[in-house]
PDB file of C-alpha atoms in Angstrom:
ATOM      1  CA  MET A  20     104.759 129.151  96.040  1.00  0.00           C
ATOM      2  CA  PRO A  21     106.059 127.471  99.405  1.00  0.00           C
ATOM      3  CA  ILE A  22     102.302 126.612 100.159  1.00  0.00           C
ATOM      4  CA  THR A  23     102.275 124.613  96.564  1.00  0.00           C
ATOM      5  CA  VAL A  24     105.300 122.837  97.196  1.00  0.00           C
ATOM      6  CA  LYS A  25     104.088 121.969 100.704  1.00  0.00           C
ATOM      7  CA  GLU A  26     100.474 120.805  99.422  1.00  0.00           C
ATOM      8  CA  ASN A  27     102.173 118.668  96.498  1.00  0.00           C
ATOM      9  CA  ASN A  28     104.549 116.993  98.834  1.00  0.00           C
ATOM     10  CA  LYS A  29     101.704 115.705 101.013  1.00  0.00           C
ATOM     11  CA  PRO A  30     100.842 112.682  98.716  1.00  0.00           C
ATOM     12  CA  PHE A  31     104.386 111.652  98.670  1.00  0.00           C
ATOM     13  CA  ALA A  32     104.660 112.115 102.709  1.00  0.00           C
ATOM     14  CA  ALA A  33     101.784 109.892 102.932  1.00  0.00           C
ATOM     15  CA  VAL A  34     102.570 106.925 100.735  1.00  0.00           C
ATOM     16  CA  ILE A  35     106.409 106.949 102.437  1.00  0.00           C
ATOM     17  CA  THR A  36     104.495 106.738 105.747  1.00  0.00           C
ATOM     18  CA  SER A  37     102.307 104.319 104.806  1.00  0.00           C
ATOM     19  CA  CYS A  38     104.860 102.095 103.358  1.00  0.00           C
ATOM     20  CA  ILE A  39     107.365 102.461 106.719  1.00  0.00           C
ATOM     21  CA  LEU A  40     104.323 101.558 108.793  1.00  0.00           C
ATOM     22  CA  PHE A  41     103.507  98.637 106.790  1.00  0.00           C
ATOM     23  CA  GLY A  42     107.182  97.606 107.447  1.00  0.00           C
ATOM     24  CA  MET A  43     106.485  97.525 111.155  1.00  0.00           C
ATOM     25  CA  ILE A  44     104.230  94.527 110.552  1.00  0.00           C
ATOM     26  CA  GLY A  45     107.021  91.562 111.040  1.00  0.00           C
ATOM     27  CA  ILE A  46     108.099  93.536 114.244  1.00  0.00           C
ATOM     28  CA  PHE A  47     104.881  92.783 115.847  1.00  0.00           C
ATOM     29  CA  VAL A  48     104.399  89.441 114.724  1.00  0.00           C
ATOM     30  CA  LYS A  49     107.670  88.425 115.946  1.00  0.00           C
ATOM     31  CA  GLU A  50     107.091  89.706 119.111  1.00  0.00           C
ATOM     32  CA  ILE A  51     103.489  88.155 119.861  1.00  0.00           C
ATOM     33  CA  ARG A  52     103.759  85.155 121.815  1.00  0.00           C
ATOM     34  CA  ALA A  53     102.049  81.994 122.410  1.00  0.00           C
ATOM     35  CA  MET A  54      99.830  82.657 119.196  1.00  0.00           C
ATOM     36  CA  ASP A  55     100.034  80.832 115.545  1.00  0.00           C
ATOM     37  CA  ALA A  56      99.906  82.867 112.336  1.00  0.00           C
ATOM     38  CA  GLY A  57      96.136  82.164 111.956  1.00  0.00           C
ATOM     39  CA  SER A  58      95.324  83.553 115.183  1.00  0.00           C
ATOM     40  CA  ILE A  59      97.469  86.768 114.686  1.00  0.00           C
ATOM     41  CA  LEU A  60      96.272  87.207 111.112  1.00  0.00           C
ATOM     42  CA  PHE A  61      92.790  87.141 112.525  1.00  0.00           C
ATOM     43  CA  TYR A  62      92.958  89.763 115.360  1.00  0.00           C
ATOM     44  CA  ARG A  63      95.239  91.837 112.960  1.00  0.00           C
ATOM     45  CA  LEU A  64      92.320  92.000 110.625  1.00  0.00           C
ATOM     46  CA  PHE A  65      89.554  91.964 113.395  1.00  0.00           C
ATOM     47  CA  PHE A  66      91.007  95.323 114.959  1.00  0.00           C
ATOM     48  CA  GLY A  67      92.139  96.726 111.643  1.00  0.00           C
ATOM     49  CA  PHE A  68      88.745  96.234 109.827  1.00  0.00           C
ATOM     50  CA  ALA A  69      86.980  97.844 112.995  1.00  0.00           C
ATOM     51  CA  VAL A  70      88.745 100.986 112.361  1.00  0.00           C
ATOM     52  CA  ILE A  71      88.528 101.106 108.696  1.00  0.00           C
ATOM     53  CA  LEU A  72      84.738 100.426 109.043  1.00  0.00           C
ATOM     54  CA  GLY A  73      84.139 103.048 111.503  1.00  0.00           C
ATOM     55  CA  TYR A  74      86.195 105.553 109.166  1.00  0.00           C
ATOM     56  CA  LEU A  75      84.054 104.536 106.280  1.00  0.00           C
ATOM     57  CA  VAL A  76      80.859 104.840 108.366  1.00  0.00           C
ATOM     58  CA  VAL A  77      81.564 108.606 109.576  1.00  0.00           C
ATOM     59  CA  SER A  78      82.875 109.412 106.228  1.00  0.00           C
ATOM     60  CA  GLY A  79      79.640 108.394 104.456  1.00  0.00           C
ATOM     61  CA  GLY A  80      81.912 105.825 102.263  1.00  0.00           C
ATOM     62  CA  ILE A  81      80.259 102.890 103.643  1.00  0.00           C
ATOM     63  CA  LYS A  82      77.455 103.813 101.070  1.00  0.00           C
ATOM     64  CA  LYS A  83      79.466 103.054  98.164  1.00  0.00           C
ATOM     65  CA  ILE A  84      80.120  99.348  99.396  1.00  0.00           C
ATOM     66  CA  GLU A  85      78.146  97.091  97.221  1.00  0.00           C
ATOM     67  CA  LEU A  86      78.587  93.579  96.308  1.00  0.00           C
ATOM     68  CA  LYS A  87      78.297  93.197  92.485  1.00  0.00           C
ATOM     69  CA  GLN A  88      79.167  90.723  89.737  1.00  0.00           C
ATOM     70  CA  LYS A  89      82.013  88.435  89.815  1.00  0.00           C
ATOM     71  CA  LYS A  90      81.431  87.075  93.209  1.00  0.00           C
ATOM     72  CA  PHE A  91      83.395  84.078  92.978  1.00  0.00           C
ATOM     73  CA  TYR A  92      86.396  85.940  92.125  1.00  0.00           C
ATOM     74  CA  MET A  93      85.861  88.128  95.319  1.00  0.00           C
ATOM     75  CA  LEU A  94      85.567  85.059  96.978  1.00  0.00           C
ATOM     76  CA  LEU A  95      89.016  83.892  95.664  1.00  0.00           C
ATOM     77  CA  LEU A  96      90.409  87.036  96.427  1.00  0.00           C
ATOM     78  CA  GLY A  97      89.666  86.700 100.154  1.00  0.00           C
ATOM     79  CA  VAL A  98      90.797  83.513 100.045  1.00  0.00           C
ATOM     80  CA  LEU A  99      94.433  84.348  98.450  1.00  0.00           C
ATOM     81  CA  ASN A 100      94.780  87.209 100.814  1.00  0.00           C
ATOM     82  CA  THR A 101      94.207  84.898 103.574  1.00  0.00           C
ATOM     83  CA  VAL A 102      96.777  82.119 102.484  1.00  0.00           C
ATOM     84  CA  THR A 103      99.448  85.178 101.761  1.00  0.00           C
ATOM     85  CA  MET A 104      99.447  86.352 105.133  1.00  0.00           C
ATOM     86  CA  PHE A 105      99.108  83.156 106.837  1.00  0.00           C
ATOM     87  CA  THR A 106     102.042  81.833 104.871  1.00  0.00           C
ATOM     88  CA  TYR A 107     104.024  85.330 105.476  1.00  0.00           C
ATOM     89  CA  PHE A 108     103.516  85.127 109.059  1.00  0.00           C
ATOM     90  CA  SER A 109     104.486  81.445 109.285  1.00  0.00           C
ATOM     91  CA  SER A 110     107.552  82.358 107.642  1.00  0.00           C
ATOM     92  CA  ILE A 111     108.554  85.078 109.863  1.00  0.00           C
ATOM     93  CA  LYS A 112     108.216  82.689 112.281  1.00  0.00           C
ATOM     94  CA  HIS A 113     110.446  80.062 111.172  1.00  0.00           C
ATOM     95  CA  THR A 114     112.833  82.088 109.118  1.00  0.00           C
ATOM     96  CA  GLY A 115     112.978  85.563 110.435  1.00  0.00           C
ATOM     97  CA  ILE A 116     111.872  88.721 109.347  1.00  0.00           C
ATOM     98  CA  PRO A 117     114.599  89.806 106.386  1.00  0.00           C
ATOM     99  CA  VAL A 118     114.297  86.604 104.400  1.00  0.00           C
ATOM    100  CA  ALA A 119     110.514  86.334 105.100  1.00  0.00           C
ATOM    101  CA  VAL A 120     109.668  89.765 103.668  1.00  0.00           C
ATOM    102  CA  LEU A 121     112.093  89.344 100.487  1.00  0.00           C
ATOM    103  CA  LEU A 122     110.183  86.032  99.887  1.00  0.00           C
ATOM    104  CA  LEU A 123     106.963  87.813 100.018  1.00  0.00           C
ATOM    105  CA  TYR A 124     108.191  90.453  97.638  1.00  0.00           C
ATOM    106  CA  THR A 125     109.100  88.033  94.781  1.00  0.00           C
ATOM    107  CA  ALA A 126     105.495  88.199  93.777  1.00  0.00           C
ATOM    108  CA  PRO A 127     106.105  90.054  90.457  1.00  0.00           C
ATOM    109  CA  ILE A 128     108.050  86.926  89.526  1.00  0.00           C
ATOM    110  CA  TYR A 129     105.009  85.044  89.532  1.00  0.00           C
ATOM    111  CA  VAL A 130     103.051  87.765  87.915  1.00  0.00           C
ATOM    112  CA  THR A 131     105.502  87.733  85.132  1.00  0.00           C
ATOM    113  CA  LEU A 132     105.381  84.087  84.749  1.00  0.00           C
ATOM    114  CA  LEU A 133     101.662  83.709  85.001  1.00  0.00           C
ATOM    115  CA  SER A 134     100.466  86.748  83.373  1.00  0.00           C
ATOM    116  CA  PRO A 135     100.894  85.703  79.486  1.00  0.00           C
ATOM    117  CA  LEU A 136      98.763  82.266  80.547  1.00  0.00           C
ATOM    118  CA  LEU A 137      96.244  83.839  82.505  1.00  0.00           C
ATOM    119  CA  LEU A 138      95.892  87.485  81.659  1.00  0.00           C
ATOM    120  CA  LYS A 139      97.316  87.085  77.895  1.00  0.00           C
ATOM    121  CA  GLU A 140      99.803  89.834  78.502  1.00  0.00           C
ATOM    122  CA  HIS A 141     102.989  90.022  76.610  1.00  0.00           C
ATOM    123  CA  VAL A 142     106.246  89.753  78.498  1.00  0.00           C
ATOM    124  CA  THR A 143     109.052  92.233  77.296  1.00  0.00           C
ATOM    125  CA  LEU A 144     112.884  91.874  77.414  1.00  0.00           C
ATOM    126  CA  ARG A 145     112.727  94.177  80.690  1.00  0.00           C
ATOM    127  CA  ASP A 146     110.422  91.867  82.404  1.00  0.00           C
ATOM    128  CA  MET A 147     112.740  89.116  81.699  1.00  0.00           C
ATOM    129  CA  LEU A 148     115.617  90.977  82.936  1.00  0.00           C
ATOM    130  CA  ALA A 149     113.662  91.925  86.292  1.00  0.00           C
ATOM    131  CA  LEU A 150     112.736  88.321  86.598  1.00  0.00           C
ATOM    132  CA  THR A 151     116.497  87.195  86.499  1.00  0.00           C
ATOM    133  CA  LEU A 152     117.404  89.678  88.992  1.00  0.00           C
ATOM    134  CA  SER A 153     114.785  88.731  91.403  1.00  0.00           C
ATOM    135  CA  ILE A 154     115.424  85.047  91.092  1.00  0.00           C
ATOM    136  CA  SER A 155     119.016  86.022  91.891  1.00  0.00           C
ATOM    137  CA  GLY A 156     118.094  87.727  94.663  1.00  0.00           C
ATOM    138  CA  ILE A 157     116.081  84.914  96.314  1.00  0.00           C
ATOM    139  CA  LEU A 158     118.931  82.606  95.782  1.00  0.00           C
ATOM    140  CA  LEU A 159     121.281  84.921  97.614  1.00  0.00           C
ATOM    141  CA  ALA A 160     118.956  85.917 100.172  1.00  0.00           C
ATOM    142  CA  VAL A 161     117.903  82.239 100.998  1.00  0.00           C
ATOM    143  CA  ASN A 162     121.543  80.981 100.769  1.00  0.00           C
ATOM    144  CA  PRO A 163     120.944  76.979 100.122  1.00  0.00           C
ATOM    145  CA  SER A 164     124.457  76.847 102.312  1.00  0.00           C
ATOM    146  CA  ASN A 165     122.200  77.575 105.266  1.00  0.00           C
ATOM    147  CA  ILE A 166     120.178  74.783 104.544  1.00  0.00           C
ATOM    148  CA  SER A 167     123.170  72.319 103.865  1.00  0.00           C
ATOM    149  CA  GLY A 168     124.875  73.364 106.820  1.00  0.00           C
ATOM    150  CA  SER A 169     122.075  73.346 109.381  1.00  0.00           C
ATOM    151  CA  THR A 170     120.912  69.778 111.148  1.00  0.00           C
ATOM    152  CA  GLY A 171     118.102  68.588 112.928  1.00  0.00           C
ATOM    153  CA  SER A 172     114.766  70.766 113.756  1.00  0.00           C
ATOM    154  CA  GLU A 173     116.850  73.863 113.000  1.00  0.00           C
ATOM    155  CA  ASN A 174     117.250  72.643 109.292  1.00  0.00           C
ATOM    156  CA  GLY A 175     113.733  71.622 109.189  1.00  0.00           C
ATOM    157  CA  ASN A 176     112.237  75.042 110.543  1.00  0.00           C
ATOM    158  CA  TYR A 177     114.418  77.025 107.882  1.00  0.00           C
ATOM    159  CA  ILE A 178     113.322  74.657 105.034  1.00  0.00           C
ATOM    160  CA  THR A 179     109.535  74.971 106.240  1.00  0.00           C
ATOM    161  CA  GLY A 180     110.139  78.782 106.508  1.00  0.00           C
ATOM    162  CA  ILE A 181     111.537  78.927 102.849  1.00  0.00           C
ATOM    163  CA  LEU A 182     108.563  77.060 101.883  1.00  0.00           C
ATOM    164  CA  PHE A 183     105.987  79.222 103.661  1.00  0.00           C
ATOM    165  CA  GLY A 184     107.858  82.416 102.182  1.00  0.00           C
ATOM    166  CA  LEU A 185     108.061  80.982  98.589  1.00  0.00           C
ATOM    167  CA  LEU A 186     104.075  79.999  98.812  1.00  0.00           C
ATOM    168  CA  SER A 187     103.417  83.695 100.120  1.00  0.00           C
ATOM    169  CA  GLY A 188     104.979  85.049  97.135  1.00  0.00           C
ATOM    170  CA  LEU A 189     103.102  82.972  94.886  1.00  0.00           C
ATOM    171  CA  SER A 190      99.557  83.764  96.468  1.00  0.00           C
ATOM    172  CA  TYR A 191     100.458  87.363  96.625  1.00  0.00           C
ATOM    173  CA  GLY A 192     101.194  87.284  92.854  1.00  0.00           C
ATOM    174  CA  CYS A 193      97.781  85.592  92.203  1.00  0.00           C
ATOM    175  CA  SER A 194      96.097  88.344  94.624  1.00  0.00           C
ATOM    176  CA  ILE A 195      97.610  90.990  92.306  1.00  0.00           C
ATOM    177  CA  MET A 196      96.119  89.425  88.892  1.00  0.00           C
ATOM    178  CA  THR A 197      92.659  88.516  90.515  1.00  0.00           C
ATOM    179  CA  MET A 198      92.559  92.324  91.702  1.00  0.00           C
ATOM    180  CA  ASN A 199      93.476  93.186  88.231  1.00  0.00           C
ATOM    181  CA  TYR A 200      90.504  91.378  87.022  1.00  0.00           C
ATOM    182  CA  LEU A 201      87.968  92.899  89.607  1.00  0.00           C
ATOM    183  CA  LYS A 202      89.300  96.368  89.107  1.00  0.00           C
ATOM    184  CA  GLU A 203      86.476  97.334  86.529  1.00  0.00           C
ATOM    185  CA  THR A 204      83.844  95.947  88.623  1.00  0.00           C
ATOM    186  CA  TYR A 205      85.020  96.939  91.887  1.00  0.00           C
ATOM    187  CA  SER A 206      86.970  99.918  93.662  1.00  0.00           C
ATOM    188  CA  ALA A 207      89.686  99.108  95.819  1.00  0.00           C
ATOM    189  CA  VAL A 208      87.655 100.212  98.825  1.00  0.00           C
ATOM    190  CA  GLU A 209      84.921  97.384  97.956  1.00  0.00           C
ATOM    191  CA  GLN A 210      87.559  94.984  97.452  1.00  0.00           C
ATOM    192  CA  MET A 211      89.156  95.415 100.867  1.00  0.00           C
ATOM    193  CA  PHE A 212      85.687  95.598 102.350  1.00  0.00           C
ATOM    194  CA  TRP A 213      84.380  92.003 101.094  1.00  0.00           C
ATOM    195  CA  SER A 214      87.678  90.139 100.662  1.00  0.00           C
ATOM    196  CA  THR A 215      88.247  91.075 104.434  1.00  0.00           C
ATOM    197  CA  ALA A 216      85.170  89.828 105.393  1.00  0.00           C
ATOM    198  CA  VAL A 217      85.978  86.427 103.426  1.00  0.00           C
ATOM    199  CA  SER A 218      89.167  86.392 105.650  1.00  0.00           C
ATOM    200  CA  LEU A 219      87.601  86.790 108.818  1.00  0.00           C
ATOM    201  CA  ILE A 220      85.215  84.259 108.441  1.00  0.00           C
ATOM    202  CA  LEU A 221      87.964  81.540 107.195  1.00  0.00           C
ATOM    203  CA  LEU A 222      90.111  82.419 110.190  1.00  0.00           C
ATOM    204  CA  LEU A 223      87.302  82.615 112.723  1.00  0.00           C
ATOM    205  CA  PRO A 224      88.239  79.188 114.348  1.00  0.00           C
ATOM    206  CA  PHE A 225      91.820  80.460 114.883  1.00  0.00           C
ATOM    207  CA  GLY A 226      90.347  83.513 116.420  1.00  0.00           C
ATOM    208  CA  VAL A 227      88.110  81.697 118.944  1.00  0.00           C
ATOM    209  CA  SER A 228      90.697  79.099 119.637  1.00  0.00           C
ATOM    210  CA  VAL A 229      92.733  81.762 121.481  1.00  0.00           C
ATOM    211  CA  SER A 230      92.315  81.644 125.299  1.00  0.00           C
ATOM    212  CA  VAL A 231      91.492  84.796 127.103  1.00  0.00           C
ATOM    213  CA  PRO A 232      94.688  85.047 129.074  1.00  0.00           C
ATOM    214  CA  ILE A 233      96.998  84.791 125.861  1.00  0.00           C
ATOM    215  CA  LEU A 234      94.568  87.182 124.239  1.00  0.00           C
ATOM    216  CA  LEU A 235      94.843  89.699 126.887  1.00  0.00           C
ATOM    217  CA  VAL A 236      98.708  89.236 127.239  1.00  0.00           C
ATOM    218  CA  ASN A 237      99.044  89.959 123.643  1.00  0.00           C
ATOM    219  CA  LEU A 238      96.369  92.918 123.154  1.00  0.00           C
ATOM    220  CA  LYS A 239      99.141  95.365 123.616  1.00  0.00           C
ATOM    221  CA  LEU A 240     100.696  94.196 120.459  1.00  0.00           C
ATOM    222  CA  LEU A 241      97.656  93.138 118.483  1.00  0.00           C
ATOM    223  CA  ILE A 242      95.751  96.663 118.816  1.00  0.00           C
ATOM    224  CA  PRO A 243      98.693  98.426 117.335  1.00  0.00           C
ATOM    225  CA  LEU A 244      99.332  96.003 114.536  1.00  0.00           C
ATOM    226  CA  GLY A 245      95.631  96.260 113.476  1.00  0.00           C
ATOM    227  CA  PHE A 246      95.210 100.090 113.997  1.00  0.00           C
ATOM    228  CA  ILE A 247      98.866 101.345 113.286  1.00  0.00           C
ATOM    229  CA  ALA A 248     100.483  98.722 110.688  1.00  0.00           C
ATOM    230  CA  THR A 249      96.875  97.829 109.304  1.00  0.00           C
ATOM    231  CA  ALA A 250      94.177 100.555 109.050  1.00  0.00           C
ATOM    232  CA  LEU A 251      96.192 104.004 109.477  1.00  0.00           C
ATOM    233  CA  ALA A 252      98.697 102.480 107.075  1.00  0.00           C
ATOM    234  CA  SER A 253      96.320 101.469 104.282  1.00  0.00           C
ATOM    235  CA  LEU A 254      94.362 104.807 104.866  1.00  0.00           C
ATOM    236  CA  LEU A 255      97.509 106.824 104.491  1.00  0.00           C
ATOM    237  CA  TYR A 256      98.426 105.029 101.137  1.00  0.00           C
ATOM    238  CA  LEU A 257      95.054 105.123  99.847  1.00  0.00           C
ATOM    239  CA  ARG A 258      94.878 108.594 100.096  1.00  0.00           C
ATOM    240  CA  GLY A 259      98.160 109.516  98.918  1.00  0.00           C
ATOM    241  CA  VAL A 260      98.610 107.069  95.889  1.00  0.00           C
ATOM    242  CA  ILE A 261      95.691 108.693  93.841  1.00  0.00           C
ATOM    243  CA  HIS A 262      97.721 112.023  93.561  1.00  0.00           C
ATOM    244  CA  ILE A 263     100.846 110.560  92.481  1.00  0.00           C
ATOM    245  CA  LYS A 264     101.992 108.409  89.550  1.00  0.00           C
ATOM    246  CA  ALA A 265     101.584 104.620  89.427  1.00  0.00           C
ATOM    247  CA  GLN A 266     105.231 103.954  88.504  1.00  0.00           C
ATOM    248  CA  THR A 267     106.410 106.377  91.311  1.00  0.00           C
ATOM    249  CA  ALA A 268     104.249 104.511  93.957  1.00  0.00           C
ATOM    250  CA  ALA A 269     105.411 101.147  92.778  1.00  0.00           C
ATOM    251  CA  VAL A 270     108.861 102.458  93.497  1.00  0.00           C
ATOM    252  CA  LEU A 271     107.961 104.124  96.454  1.00  0.00           C
ATOM    253  CA  SER A 272     106.551 100.704  97.802  1.00  0.00           C
ATOM    254  CA  LEU A 273     109.975  99.161  98.130  1.00  0.00           C
ATOM    255  CA  LEU A 274     110.436 101.240 101.227  1.00  0.00           C
ATOM    256  CA  GLU A 275     108.584  98.499 102.865  1.00  0.00           C
ATOM    257  CA  PRO A 276     110.859  95.462 102.764  1.00  0.00           C
ATOM    258  CA  VAL A 277     113.693  98.081 103.238  1.00  0.00           C
ATOM    259  CA  SER A 278     112.089  99.551 106.538  1.00  0.00           C
ATOM    260  CA  SER A 279     111.056  95.910 107.845  1.00  0.00           C
ATOM    261  CA  ILE A 280     114.942  94.722 107.544  1.00  0.00           C
ATOM    262  CA  CYS A 281     115.893  98.037 109.395  1.00  0.00           C
ATOM    263  CA  PHE A 282     113.393  97.680 111.916  1.00  0.00           C
ATOM    264  CA  CYS A 283     114.345  94.018 112.332  1.00  0.00           C
ATOM    265  CA  CYS A 284     118.027  95.053 113.147  1.00  0.00           C
ATOM    266  CA  MET A 285     117.476  98.203 115.253  1.00  0.00           C
ATOM    267  CA  LEU A 286     114.495  97.023 117.248  1.00  0.00           C
ATOM    268  CA  LEU A 287     115.053  93.307 117.479  1.00  0.00           C
ATOM    269  CA  GLY A 288     118.836  93.467 117.143  1.00  0.00           C
ATOM    270  CA  GLU A 289     118.565  90.498 114.535  1.00  0.00           C
ATOM    271  CA  PRO A 290     122.082  90.391 112.575  1.00  0.00           C
ATOM    272  CA  VAL A 291     121.396  90.694 108.693  1.00  0.00           C
ATOM    273  CA  GLN A 292     123.876  88.622 106.796  1.00  0.00           C
ATOM    274  CA  PRO A 293     125.714  89.923 103.654  1.00  0.00           C
ATOM    275  CA  ASN A 294     123.909  87.567 101.550  1.00  0.00           C
ATOM    276  CA  THR A 295     120.328  88.886 102.796  1.00  0.00           C
ATOM    277  CA  ILE A 296     121.633  92.337 101.759  1.00  0.00           C
ATOM    278  CA  GLY A 297     122.839  91.301  98.182  1.00  0.00           C
ATOM    279  CA  GLY A 298     119.566  89.641  97.920  1.00  0.00           C
ATOM    280  CA  CYS A 299     117.641  92.679  98.988  1.00  0.00           C
ATOM    281  CA  LEU A 300     119.401  94.637  96.386  1.00  0.00           C
ATOM    282  CA  PHE A 301     118.728  92.271  93.573  1.00  0.00           C
ATOM    283  CA  ILE A 302     114.975  91.714  94.241  1.00  0.00           C
ATOM    284  CA  LEU A 303     114.208  95.539  94.926  1.00  0.00           C
ATOM    285  CA  SER A 304     116.017  96.186  91.685  1.00  0.00           C
ATOM    286  CA  GLY A 305     113.842  93.762  90.026  1.00  0.00           C
ATOM    287  CA  ALA A 306     110.631  95.101  91.337  1.00  0.00           C
ATOM    288  CA  ALA A 307     111.910  98.831  90.436  1.00  0.00           C
ATOM    289  CA  LEU A 308     112.634  97.602  87.047  1.00  0.00           C
ATOM    290  CA  ILE A 309     109.285  96.464  86.514  1.00  0.00           C
ATOM    291  CA  GLY A 310     107.909  99.762  88.358  1.00  0.00           C
ATOM    292  CA  TYR A 311     109.340 101.775  85.493  1.00  0.00           C
ATOM    293  CA  SER A 312     108.754  99.437  82.553  1.00  0.00           C
ATOM    294  CA  ALA A 313     106.354 100.898  79.942  1.00  0.00           C
ATOM    295  CA  PRO A 314     102.629  99.933  80.152  1.00  0.00           C
ATOM    296  CA  ILE A 315     102.024  96.599  78.538  1.00  0.00           C
ATOM    297  CA  ARG A 316      98.663  97.625  77.545  1.00  0.00           C
ATOM    298  CA  LEU A 317      97.209 101.022  77.775  1.00  0.00           C
ATOM    299  CA  GLY A 318      96.018 102.004  81.216  1.00  0.00           C
ATOM    300  CA  ALA A 319      96.597  98.375  82.365  1.00  0.00           C
ATOM    301  CA  SER A 320      99.988  98.777  83.985  1.00  0.00           C
ATOM    302  CA  GLU A 321      98.982 101.944  85.844  1.00  0.00           C
ATOM    303  CA  LYS A 322      96.150 100.143  87.306  1.00  0.00           C
ATOM    304  CA  TYR A 323      98.035  97.094  87.995  1.00  0.00           C
ATOM    305  CA  PHE A 324     100.472  98.981  90.295  1.00  0.00           C
ATOM    306  CA  ARG A 325      97.869 101.092  91.989  1.00  0.00           C
ATOM    307  CA  ASP A 326      96.267  97.776  93.026  1.00  0.00           C
ATOM    308  CA  MET A 327      99.323  95.992  94.225  1.00  0.00           C
ATOM    309  CA  TRP A 328      99.433  97.973  97.816  1.00  0.00           C
ATOM    310  CA  ALA A 329      95.631  97.133  98.158  1.00  0.00           C
ATOM    311  CA  ARG A 330      96.608  93.656  99.630  1.00  0.00           C
ATOM    312  CA  PHE A 331      97.015  95.330 102.867  1.00  0.00           C
ATOM    313  CA  PHE A 332      93.937  96.968 102.889  1.00  0.00           C
ATOM    314  CA  GLN A 333      92.619  93.403 101.948  1.00  0.00           C
ATOM    315  CA  PRO A 334      94.978  92.208 103.292  1.00  0.00           C
ATOM    316  CA  TYR A 335      98.355  92.358 101.134  1.00  0.00           C
ATOM    317  CA  ILE A 336      95.772  94.379 100.478  1.00  0.00           C
ATOM    318  CA  PRO A 337     100.184  93.802  96.785  1.00  0.00           C
ATOM    319  CA  LEU A 338     100.450  95.630  98.819  1.00  0.00           C
ATOM    320  CA  ARG A 339     101.590  95.379  97.084  1.00  0.00           C
ATOM    321  CA  PRO A 340     100.818  96.627  96.684  1.00  0.00           C
ATOM    322  CA  ARG A 341      97.638  99.360  97.794  1.00  0.00           C
ATOM    323  CA  LYS A 342      90.409 105.150  96.592  1.00  0.00           C
ATOM    324  CA  LEU A 343      88.537 107.049  98.956  1.00  0.00           C
TER     325      LEU A 343
END
């Protein structure tokens, strides 16, 4: 019996660990110096993808990678994932980690609003309640009084960060719906492989624009960002998520924004305002409510949440949230 319990706990431990590792992304981004969001994202993908590619080659999984139908939507997914992480990293630079990660996690709001139009899915009363909670959380976390009370360049930076954060949530929500459309044709690993290849091509100008001295100075952060907070976290998540319920995985994924804020306080010493904590509770309550809702269409909800976290594997491979 003890052995059985231990074995059954392994998937949960893997998912929880991956969510905590994903939560470290903001810490690395915040500490990297003299590099813009595009350059940071390029090297995060470069080092992370190199590790994952090596793993697939050694394990034989590379043989399963194949570009099939719906090529345009695979290209679109790569573009959306690039926009998501670019705007997320930019929001971190302008507003700080707590507000940026909460705005990123508003993706379910946009999915709820757009899915009836794009996916022809029915929106339930529970979805609308979750939407209301999330919107209330955004207003609390952003705290409009901070905007009106700020002046000069500080005000402009904060507003810019908020706009970047809202755009990251919107593009992330669109990524989720695109992954949902591609799920019957491409596995999570295939989506990761091809969309990341697209992202690397798009971000190549940012990568080559970084001078060698600046790159060498930041390697001590860029390599762990790619290896730990991208490759290792993604592999752990995908190895664990296939053994637990999709609804459970969706709720466990809420550890990501919570751990991001905790790391922000403990490692960077950034203060977290009461309104940010209140907004966090509202947004996460809305996400949890959606995570526990009954399937809108048989099989669709389960696959939806399983694909969410694939965003960081592609990236945002959604993570939202996201089979080897």
